[in-house]
């Protein structure tokens, strides 16, 4: 159960730093945009919610902001961050890799790579492992080609110089999503593809799962029947300031793609619940470094299904 401190203060306390300095430092370093601009307070709230939910350290680049084409930001988790949340999961019991015997060289690549990689994650609570195969031709990114004053040029990236490593990272990330239902977070490669498509992700989230991708829209339709239950869960979490309990409840109730959908739904609703009033509260924390950091908000409580007959079910 969390205390009644604000989001910024809770995370700053974890690192033993002043909330004002913490917020300003994040804006100027870990969450700073490539053009030198700082994210808005609303965008900062989105990033901090994800960082708190997955216990990610922004100062070591486990999570950072990636700009899209609509002046928004995408929360990106580096491979070290993915490794952290995988190893921190209580049911994680190891990972193995199987490589294709066939070696191929993609256009622009400097080295050969297996045609596919299969990641295998073991869970302590499952009798069978989760196996996900990623194919190189589906995830490979060709080198960037452009035209300058001196003519055309080519810029190589990690997919050209470290093809096998990049493919392995893809296998780890996709397998962990299926195995543990991680949702609402992306790797940099995915963020770059989202930017290329012009999608806006989690800048001003709504209570439904939005986005321009076919997979996101398909997920919204497929799990639409979960919305009434998730709506009630989100309303309860907002009323009691009990978002951590809401995430925990969804992790216990849902699995796989359903859990990913539920996580995104709750993340969107939590950002929406913060709203202008909480952004103003965070501004007060930033502007007044000597004031009492205990912002008066309802104290987070644990869910009590047997007391409130939550979702109309008996407490298991």
Short mmCIF file of C-alpha atoms in Angstrom, two decimals:
data_model
loop_
_atom_site.label_atom_id
_atom_site.label_comp_id
_atom_site.label_asym_id
_atom_site.label_seq_id
_atom_site.Cartn_x
_atom_site.Cartn_y
_atom_site.Cartn_z
CA UNK A 1 0.00 0.00 0.00
CA UNK A 2 1.40 3.37 -1.05
CA UNK A 3 1.42 6.48 1.12
CA UNK A 4 -0.45 9.68 0.39
CA UNK A 5 2.45 11.48 -1.29
CA UNK A 6 2.28 12.73 -4.87
CA UNK A 7 3.64 10.71 -7.77
CA UNK A 8 6.78 12.86 -8.09
CA UNK A 9 7.45 12.75 -4.35
CA UNK A 10 6.98 8.96 -4.19
CA UNK A 11 9.53 8.31 -6.92
CA UNK A 12 11.96 10.96 -5.65
CA UNK A 13 11.82 9.40 -2.18
CA UNK A 14 12.87 6.07 -3.69
CA UNK A 15 16.15 7.67 -4.75
CA UNK A 16 16.50 9.78 -1.62
CA UNK A 17 16.43 13.12 -3.44
CA UNK A 18 14.39 16.31 -3.16
CA UNK A 19 11.25 16.16 -5.30
CA UNK A 20 11.91 19.55 -6.90
CA UNK A 21 15.45 18.68 -7.93
CA UNK A 22 14.30 15.23 -9.05
CA UNK A 23 11.61 16.62 -11.36
CA UNK A 24 13.84 19.34 -12.83
CA UNK A 25 16.73 16.93 -13.34
CA UNK A 26 14.55 14.42 -15.17
CA UNK A 27 13.27 17.13 -17.48
CA UNK A 28 16.80 18.30 -18.25
CA UNK A 29 18.44 14.87 -18.61
CA UNK A 30 16.68 11.50 -18.88
CA UNK A 31 13.43 12.85 -20.35
CA UNK A 32 14.98 15.67 -22.38
CA UNK A 33 13.99 15.69 -26.06
CA UNK A 34 16.49 15.46 -28.91
CA UNK A 35 15.82 19.07 -29.90
CA UNK A 36 16.74 20.21 -26.39
CA UNK A 37 13.17 20.91 -25.27
CA UNK A 38 11.72 19.58 -22.03
CA UNK A 39 8.55 17.49 -21.96
CA UNK A 40 5.35 19.04 -20.69
CA UNK A 41 4.10 18.23 -17.21
CA UNK A 42 1.39 16.02 -18.70
CA UNK A 43 3.99 14.07 -20.66
CA UNK A 44 6.14 13.82 -17.54
CA UNK A 45 3.21 12.30 -15.67
CA UNK A 46 2.81 9.65 -18.38
CA UNK A 47 6.49 8.72 -18.19
CA UNK A 48 6.57 8.70 -14.39
CA UNK A 49 3.47 6.50 -14.16
CA UNK A 50 5.14 3.89 -16.37
CA UNK A 51 8.43 4.23 -14.46
CA UNK A 52 6.69 3.69 -11.13
CA UNK A 53 4.52 0.83 -12.35
CA UNK A 54 7.48 -1.17 -13.66
CA UNK A 55 10.04 0.11 -11.12
CA UNK A 56 12.28 1.52 -13.86
CA UNK A 57 15.20 3.87 -13.26
CA UNK A 58 15.16 6.81 -15.71
CA UNK A 59 18.66 7.91 -14.71
CA UNK A 60 20.20 4.70 -16.07
CA UNK A 61 18.12 4.92 -19.26
CA UNK A 62 15.89 2.01 -18.33
CA UNK A 63 13.09 4.31 -19.50
CA UNK A 64 13.26 7.49 -21.57
CA UNK A 65 11.14 9.72 -23.80
CA UNK A 66 11.09 9.36 -27.58
CA UNK A 67 9.44 12.10 -29.70
CA UNK A 68 6.82 11.31 -32.32
CA UNK A 69 5.73 13.35 -35.33
CA UNK A 70 2.76 14.91 -33.54
CA UNK A 71 4.77 16.75 -30.87
CA UNK A 72 4.03 13.94 -28.45
CA UNK A 73 6.24 11.43 -26.70
CA UNK A 74 6.47 7.66 -26.56
CA UNK A 75 7.66 5.94 -23.35
CA UNK A 76 10.62 3.82 -24.44
CA UNK A 77 12.17 1.08 -22.31
CA UNK A 78 15.77 0.14 -23.09
CA UNK A 79 16.93 -3.46 -23.11
CA UNK A 80 18.31 -3.02 -19.57
CA UNK A 81 14.84 -1.96 -18.48
CA UNK A 82 13.25 -4.99 -20.12
CA UNK A 83 15.82 -7.20 -18.39
CA UNK A 84 14.93 -5.55 -15.07
CA UNK A 85 11.18 -6.07 -15.28
CA UNK A 86 11.60 -9.65 -16.53
CA UNK A 87 13.99 -10.61 -13.73
CA UNK A 88 11.86 -8.81 -11.14
CA UNK A 89 8.73 -10.78 -12.05
CA UNK A 90 8.06 -13.24 -9.20
CA UNK A 91 7.13 -16.08 -11.57
CA UNK A 92 10.17 -15.75 -13.84
CA UNK A 93 12.18 -18.99 -13.93
CA UNK A 94 14.70 -18.51 -16.72
CA UNK A 95 15.06 -17.96 -20.46
CA UNK A 96 16.63 -19.95 -23.30
CA UNK A 97 17.26 -19.25 -26.98
CA UNK A 98 17.14 -21.45 -30.07
CA UNK A 99 18.69 -20.18 -33.31
CA UNK A 100 17.97 -21.08 -36.92
CA UNK A 101 20.71 -23.11 -38.63
CA UNK A 102 20.22 -21.02 -41.77
CA UNK A 103 22.31 -17.84 -41.89
CA UNK A 104 21.21 -14.88 -44.02
CA UNK A 105 22.49 -11.38 -44.70
CA UNK A 106 19.90 -8.64 -45.00
CA UNK A 107 20.21 -5.64 -47.31
CA UNK A 108 22.83 -3.29 -45.91
CA UNK A 109 23.87 -5.59 -43.07
CA UNK A 110 27.58 -6.02 -42.34
CA UNK A 111 27.28 -9.52 -40.88
CA UNK A 112 25.30 -12.72 -41.34
CA UNK A 113 22.57 -13.59 -38.86
CA UNK A 114 20.27 -16.54 -38.12
CA UNK A 115 17.07 -16.45 -40.16
CA UNK A 116 15.07 -16.56 -36.92
CA UNK A 117 15.47 -16.77 -33.17
CA UNK A 118 13.19 -18.49 -30.68
CA UNK A 119 13.01 -17.19 -27.11
CA UNK A 120 11.74 -19.58 -24.44
CA UNK A 121 10.65 -18.21 -21.06
CA UNK A 122 9.89 -20.47 -18.11
CA UNK A 123 7.37 -19.51 -15.44
CA UNK A 124 7.27 -21.10 -12.00
CA UNK A 125 3.48 -21.31 -12.11
CA UNK A 126 3.16 -22.91 -15.58
CA UNK A 127 3.84 -26.47 -16.67
CA UNK A 128 4.77 -25.46 -20.21
CA UNK A 129 7.20 -22.72 -21.27
CA UNK A 130 6.27 -19.81 -23.53
CA UNK A 131 8.02 -20.02 -26.91
CA UNK A 132 8.06 -17.08 -29.33
CA UNK A 133 9.86 -17.11 -32.68
CA UNK A 134 10.98 -13.83 -34.27
CA UNK A 135 11.94 -13.78 -37.95
CA UNK A 136 14.73 -11.48 -39.09
CA UNK A 137 13.01 -10.37 -42.29
CA UNK A 138 10.03 -9.11 -40.27
CA UNK A 139 11.96 -7.00 -37.75
CA UNK A 140 15.11 -5.90 -39.61
CA UNK A 141 15.52 -2.16 -40.22
CA UNK A 142 17.43 -1.17 -43.32
CA UNK A 143 20.05 1.60 -43.09
CA UNK A 144 18.84 5.18 -43.38
CA UNK A 145 19.31 6.69 -46.83
CA UNK A 146 19.23 10.41 -47.49
CA UNK A 147 20.33 13.17 -49.83
CA UNK A 148 22.58 16.03 -48.79
CA UNK A 149 24.56 18.82 -50.40
CA UNK A 150 27.22 16.36 -51.46
CA UNK A 151 24.77 13.83 -52.83
CA UNK A 152 23.18 10.71 -51.40
CA UNK A 153 24.44 9.09 -48.22
CA UNK A 154 23.76 6.04 -46.03
CA UNK A 155 23.77 5.90 -42.23
CA UNK A 156 24.24 2.47 -40.65
CA UNK A 157 22.50 1.57 -37.40
CA UNK A 158 22.73 -1.29 -34.90
CA UNK A 159 20.76 -3.57 -37.21
CA UNK A 160 23.63 -3.36 -39.72
CA UNK A 161 26.54 -3.82 -37.29
CA UNK A 162 25.00 -6.01 -34.55
CA UNK A 163 22.25 -7.89 -36.36
CA UNK A 164 22.28 -11.00 -34.17
CA UNK A 165 22.14 -8.98 -30.95
CA UNK A 166 19.23 -6.88 -32.22
CA UNK A 167 17.32 -10.01 -33.21
CA UNK A 168 17.94 -11.52 -29.78
CA UNK A 169 16.63 -8.35 -28.11
CA UNK A 170 13.47 -8.63 -30.20
CA UNK A 171 13.00 -12.21 -29.10
CA UNK A 172 13.41 -11.30 -25.43
CA UNK A 173 10.94 -8.42 -25.60
CA UNK A 174 8.21 -10.17 -27.58
CA UNK A 175 8.41 -13.36 -25.53
CA UNK A 176 8.23 -11.42 -22.26
CA UNK A 177 5.10 -9.62 -23.48
CA UNK A 178 3.34 -12.89 -24.07
CA UNK A 179 4.71 -14.55 -20.94
CA UNK A 180 3.98 -11.72 -18.49
CA UNK A 181 1.54 -9.40 -20.27
CA UNK A 182 3.76 -6.32 -20.20
CA UNK A 183 1.85 -3.49 -21.86
CA UNK A 184 2.07 0.23 -22.49
CA UNK A 185 5.83 0.20 -23.10
CA UNK A 186 7.95 -0.01 -26.24
CA UNK A 187 11.55 -0.50 -27.27
CA UNK A 188 13.32 2.15 -29.34
CA UNK A 189 12.95 0.19 -32.56
CA UNK A 190 9.18 0.10 -32.09
CA UNK A 191 9.13 3.80 -31.18
CA UNK A 192 10.96 4.66 -34.40
CA UNK A 193 8.45 2.64 -36.41
CA UNK A 194 5.56 4.37 -34.62
CA UNK A 195 7.16 7.73 -35.41
CA UNK A 196 7.50 6.75 -39.07
CA UNK A 197 3.79 5.91 -39.15
CA UNK A 198 2.89 9.20 -37.48
CA UNK A 199 1.01 7.60 -34.59
CA UNK A 200 0.50 9.41 -31.30
CA UNK A 201 0.98 7.19 -28.26
CA UNK A 202 0.07 8.07 -24.67
CA UNK A 203 0.50 11.86 -24.91
CA UNK A 204 -3.04 12.62 -23.82
CA UNK A 205 -4.47 9.16 -23.15
CA UNK A 206 -8.19 8.52 -23.08
CA UNK A 207 -10.20 5.85 -21.33
CA UNK A 208 -10.03 3.55 -24.36
CA UNK A 209 -7.00 2.05 -26.05
CA UNK A 210 -6.24 4.33 -28.98
CA UNK A 211 -3.64 4.31 -31.71
CA UNK A 212 -3.21 4.04 -35.42
CA UNK A 213 -1.93 0.48 -35.58
CA UNK A 214 -4.11 -2.37 -36.78
CA UNK A 215 -3.04 -4.56 -33.86
CA UNK A 216 -4.12 -1.92 -31.33
CA UNK A 217 -7.51 -1.48 -32.97
CA UNK A 218 -7.98 -5.24 -33.22
CA UNK A 219 -7.16 -5.61 -29.54
CA UNK A 220 -9.70 -2.92 -28.66
CA UNK A 221 -12.45 -4.76 -30.52
CA UNK A 222 -11.46 -8.21 -29.26
CA UNK A 223 -11.42 -7.23 -25.59
CA UNK A 224 -14.22 -4.68 -25.66
CA UNK A 225 -16.24 -6.90 -23.32
CA UNK A 226 -13.68 -6.18 -20.57
CA UNK A 227 -14.42 -2.45 -20.61
CA UNK A 228 -17.30 -2.45 -18.08
CA UNK A 229 -15.21 -4.39 -15.56
CA UNK A 230 -12.13 -2.25 -16.18
CA UNK A 231 -14.19 0.92 -15.96
CA UNK A 232 -15.45 -0.10 -12.53
CA UNK A 233 -11.91 -1.03 -11.47
CA UNK A 234 -10.55 2.33 -12.64
CA UNK A 235 -13.32 4.27 -10.90
CA UNK A 236 -12.61 2.43 -7.66
CA UNK A 237 -8.87 3.09 -8.02
CA UNK A 238 -9.45 6.79 -8.68
CA UNK A 239 -11.85 7.14 -5.75
CA UNK A 240 -9.43 5.54 -3.27
CA UNK A 241 -6.15 6.61 -4.97
CA UNK A 242 -5.44 2.89 -5.25
CA UNK A 243 -3.84 2.49 -8.65
CA UNK A 244 -1.16 0.05 -7.50
CA UNK A 245 -3.87 -2.21 -6.10
CA UNK A 246 -5.75 -1.94 -9.39
CA UNK A 247 -2.71 -3.05 -11.38
CA UNK A 248 -2.13 -5.90 -8.95
CA UNK A 249 -5.77 -7.00 -9.23
CA UNK A 250 -5.57 -7.03 -13.04
CA UNK A 251 -2.32 -9.04 -12.95
CA UNK A 252 -4.01 -11.66 -10.79
CA UNK A 253 -7.17 -11.80 -12.90
CA UNK A 254 -5.90 -11.46 -16.48
CA UNK A 255 -3.12 -13.07 -18.49
CA UNK A 256 -1.45 -12.59 -21.86
CA UNK A 257 -3.15 -10.22 -24.29
CA UNK A 258 -6.02 -9.57 -21.88
CA UNK A 259 -3.53 -8.35 -19.27
CA UNK A 260 -1.81 -6.13 -21.84
CA UNK A 261 -5.16 -4.58 -22.76
CA UNK A 262 -6.12 -4.08 -19.10
CA UNK A 263 -2.75 -2.52 -18.27
CA UNK A 264 -3.03 0.00 -21.11
CA UNK A 265 -6.59 0.82 -20.08
CA UNK A 266 -5.57 1.50 -16.47
CA UNK A 267 -2.52 3.53 -17.52
CA UNK A 268 -4.73 5.74 -19.68
CA UNK A 269 -7.28 6.21 -16.93
CA UNK A 270 -4.61 6.98 -14.33
CA UNK A 271 -3.13 9.71 -16.52
CA UNK A 272 -6.62 11.03 -17.16
CA UNK A 273 -7.36 11.00 -13.42
CA UNK A 274 -4.29 13.07 -12.65
CA UNK A 275 -5.78 15.83 -14.80
CA UNK A 276 -5.14 19.52 -14.46
CA UNK A 277 -5.61 19.60 -10.70
CA UNK A 278 -2.81 17.14 -10.01
CA UNK A 279 -0.55 18.81 -12.56
CA UNK A 280 -1.07 22.04 -10.62
CA UNK A 281 -0.18 20.20 -7.43
CA UNK A 282 3.02 18.94 -9.03
CA UNK A 283 3.83 22.51 -10.12
CA UNK A 284 3.47 23.63 -6.53
CA UNK A 285 5.97 20.96 -5.51
CA UNK A 286 8.36 22.18 -8.18
CA UNK A 287 8.01 25.89 -7.41
CA UNK A 288 8.04 25.62 -3.62
CA UNK A 289 10.93 23.44 -2.53
CA UNK A 290 10.54 24.21 1.18
CA UNK A 291 6.86 23.38 1.52
CA UNK A 292 5.56 20.21 3.13
CA UNK A 293 5.87 17.38 0.60
CA UNK A 294 2.87 15.52 1.97
CA UNK A 295 0.21 16.59 -0.51
CA UNK A 296 -3.23 15.91 0.91
CA UNK A 297 -4.78 13.24 -1.23
CA UNK A 298 -6.92 10.26 -0.29
CA UNK A 299 -4.71 7.52 1.12
CA UNK A 300 -4.41 4.49 -1.11
CA UNK A 301 -6.27 1.49 0.23
CA UNK A 302 -6.35 -2.15 -0.67
CA UNK A 303 -9.39 -3.51 -2.45
CA UNK A 304 -11.91 -5.24 -0.22
CA UNK A 305 -14.07 -7.42 -2.46
CA UNK A 306 -15.88 -9.06 0.44
CA UNK A 307 -16.82 -5.68 1.91
CA UNK A 308 -17.99 -3.94 -1.26
CA UNK A 309 -18.85 -7.02 -3.34
CA UNK A 310 -16.45 -5.67 -5.92
CA UNK A 311 -17.39 -6.90 -9.43
CA UNK A 312 -20.13 -8.96 -7.75
CA UNK A 313 -17.76 -11.80 -6.89
CA UNK A 314 -16.81 -13.65 -3.78
CA UNK A 315 -13.32 -13.06 -2.48
CA UNK A 316 -11.28 -16.07 -3.51
#
